[in-house]
Coordinates of C-alpha atoms and ligand atoms in Angstrom, one line a residue:
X160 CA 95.2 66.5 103.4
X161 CA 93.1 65.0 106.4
X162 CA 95.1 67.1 109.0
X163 CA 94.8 70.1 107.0
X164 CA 90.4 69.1 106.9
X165 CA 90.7 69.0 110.5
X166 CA 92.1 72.2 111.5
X167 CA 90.3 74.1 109.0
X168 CA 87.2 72.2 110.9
X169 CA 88.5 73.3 114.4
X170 CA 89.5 76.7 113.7
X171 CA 85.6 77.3 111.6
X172 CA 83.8 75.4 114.8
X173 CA 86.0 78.3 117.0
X174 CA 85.1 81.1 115.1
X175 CA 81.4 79.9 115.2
X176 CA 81.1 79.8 119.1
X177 CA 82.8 83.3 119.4
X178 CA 81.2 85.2 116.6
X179 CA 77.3 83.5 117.1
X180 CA 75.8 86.9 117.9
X181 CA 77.4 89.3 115.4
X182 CA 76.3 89.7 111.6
X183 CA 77.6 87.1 109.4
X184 CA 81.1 88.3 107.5
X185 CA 79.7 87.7 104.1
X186 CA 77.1 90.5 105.2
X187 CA 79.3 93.1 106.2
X188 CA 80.7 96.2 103.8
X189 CA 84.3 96.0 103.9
X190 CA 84.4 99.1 106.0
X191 CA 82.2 97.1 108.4
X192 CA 84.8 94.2 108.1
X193 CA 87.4 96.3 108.9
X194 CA 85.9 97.9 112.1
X195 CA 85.2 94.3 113.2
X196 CA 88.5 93.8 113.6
X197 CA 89.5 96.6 115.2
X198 CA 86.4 96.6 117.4
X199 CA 87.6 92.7 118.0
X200 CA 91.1 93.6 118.5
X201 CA 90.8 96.7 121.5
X202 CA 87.0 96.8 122.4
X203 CA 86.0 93.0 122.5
X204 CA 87.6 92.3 126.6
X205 CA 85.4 94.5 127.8
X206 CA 82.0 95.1 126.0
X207 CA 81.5 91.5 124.6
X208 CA 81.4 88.3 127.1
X209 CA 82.8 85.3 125.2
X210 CA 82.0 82.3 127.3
X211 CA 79.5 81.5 129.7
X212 CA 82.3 81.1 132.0
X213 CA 83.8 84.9 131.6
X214 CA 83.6 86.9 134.5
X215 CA 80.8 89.7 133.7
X216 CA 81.2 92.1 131.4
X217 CA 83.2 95.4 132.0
X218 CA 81.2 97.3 129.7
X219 CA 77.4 97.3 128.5
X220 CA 76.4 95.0 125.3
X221 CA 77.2 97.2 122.2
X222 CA 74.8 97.3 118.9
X223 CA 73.5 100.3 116.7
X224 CA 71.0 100.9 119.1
X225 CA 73.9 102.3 121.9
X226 CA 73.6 105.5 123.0
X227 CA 70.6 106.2 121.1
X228 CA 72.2 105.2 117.6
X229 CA 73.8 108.4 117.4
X230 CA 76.6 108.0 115.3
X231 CA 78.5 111.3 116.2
X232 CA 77.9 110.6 120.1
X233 CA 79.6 106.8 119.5
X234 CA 82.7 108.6 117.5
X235 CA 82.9 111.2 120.5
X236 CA 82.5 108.5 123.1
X237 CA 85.0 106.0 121.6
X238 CA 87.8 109.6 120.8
X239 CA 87.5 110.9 124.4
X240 CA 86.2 107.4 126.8
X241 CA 84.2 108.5 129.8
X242 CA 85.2 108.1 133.1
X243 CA 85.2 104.1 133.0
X244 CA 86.1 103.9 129.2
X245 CA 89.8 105.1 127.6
X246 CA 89.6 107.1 124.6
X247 CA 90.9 106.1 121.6
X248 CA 91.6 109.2 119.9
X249 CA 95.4 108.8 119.4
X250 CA 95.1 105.4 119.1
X251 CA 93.3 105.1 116.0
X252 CA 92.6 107.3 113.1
X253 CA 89.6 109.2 112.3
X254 CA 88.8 106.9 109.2
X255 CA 89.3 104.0 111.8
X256 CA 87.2 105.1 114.3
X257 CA 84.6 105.8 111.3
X258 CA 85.2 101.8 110.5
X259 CA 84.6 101.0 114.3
X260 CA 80.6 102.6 114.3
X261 CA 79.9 101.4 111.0
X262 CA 80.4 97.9 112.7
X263 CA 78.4 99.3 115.8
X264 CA 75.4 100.4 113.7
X265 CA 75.6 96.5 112.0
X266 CA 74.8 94.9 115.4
X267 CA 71.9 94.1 116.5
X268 CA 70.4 94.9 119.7
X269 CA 70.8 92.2 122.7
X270 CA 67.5 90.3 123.3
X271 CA 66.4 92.0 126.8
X272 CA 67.6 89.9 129.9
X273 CA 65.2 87.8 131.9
X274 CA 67.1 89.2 134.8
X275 CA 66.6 92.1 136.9
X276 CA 69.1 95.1 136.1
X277 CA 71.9 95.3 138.7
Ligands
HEC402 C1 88.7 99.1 129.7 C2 87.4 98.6 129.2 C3 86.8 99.2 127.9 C4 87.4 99.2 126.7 C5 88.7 98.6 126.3 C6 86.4 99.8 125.8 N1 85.3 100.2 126.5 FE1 83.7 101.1 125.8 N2 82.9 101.3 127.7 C7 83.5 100.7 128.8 C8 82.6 101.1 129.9 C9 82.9 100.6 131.4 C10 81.5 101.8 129.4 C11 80.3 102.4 130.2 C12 80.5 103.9 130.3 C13 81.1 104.2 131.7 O1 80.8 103.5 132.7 O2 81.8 105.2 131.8 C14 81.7 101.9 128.0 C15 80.8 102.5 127.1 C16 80.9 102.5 125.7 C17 80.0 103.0 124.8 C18 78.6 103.7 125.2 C19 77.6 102.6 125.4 C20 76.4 103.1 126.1 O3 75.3 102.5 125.7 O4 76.4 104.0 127.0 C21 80.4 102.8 123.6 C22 79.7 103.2 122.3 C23 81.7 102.1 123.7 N3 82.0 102.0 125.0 C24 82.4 101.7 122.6 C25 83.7 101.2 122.8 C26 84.5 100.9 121.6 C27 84.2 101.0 120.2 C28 85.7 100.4 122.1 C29 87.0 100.0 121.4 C30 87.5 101.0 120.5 C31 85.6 100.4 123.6 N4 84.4 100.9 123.9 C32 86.6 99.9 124.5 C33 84.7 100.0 128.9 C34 85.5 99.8 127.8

């Protein structure tokens, strides 16, 4: 009983740290929910920087605001990569990719950085 308490604490103090700047499951659409894990699963090493120790990120920060908010540019983007992205066109399904946006368009946009752009 007080092992089991103690894991389930651990394992909720993980989560926390690592999902602190997304949208709160219980606020997500279950199409949402389901593009979080797919978005956590093959997009997450490259777009989102977990600790303060990762190296930088690969990718630019993602929310609804990339690429203008244009849903239809995201779908093309994530189907066909650019020239520094794969595409994921025969990796997921339409529907999926569908999923993967919805959770896109549920982030919000990174507060600007105090830094100077590289
Ligand atoms: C191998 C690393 C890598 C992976 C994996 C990856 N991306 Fe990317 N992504 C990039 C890079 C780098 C760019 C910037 C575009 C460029 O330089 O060609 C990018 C750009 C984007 C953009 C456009 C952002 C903008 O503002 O221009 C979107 C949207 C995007 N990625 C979504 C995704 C999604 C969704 C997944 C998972 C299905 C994913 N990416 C997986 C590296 C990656």
């Amino acid at each position: 009983m007080r092992r089991t308490t103690g894991i389930a604490l651990l394992a909720g103090g993980i989560g926390a740290a690592a999902a602190q700047p997304f949208p709160a499951a219980g606020t997500l659409t279950p199409q949402q929910l389901q593009g979080r894990n797919l978005f956590n699963q093959s997009c997450m090493v490259c777009h989102v920087k977990l600790q303060i120790t990762s190296p930088a990120k690969y990718g630019p920060d993602l929310s609804g605001k990339a690429l203008g908010g244009d849903e239809a540019l995201m779908r093309e983007v994530i189907s066909n990569g650019t020239p520094n992205m794969p595409g994921f066109k025969y990796h997921f399904e339409p529907d999926q990719i569908d999923a993967i946006v919805a959770y896109l368009k549920a982030l919000p946009a990174p507060a600007p950085s105090p830094s100077p752009p590289r």
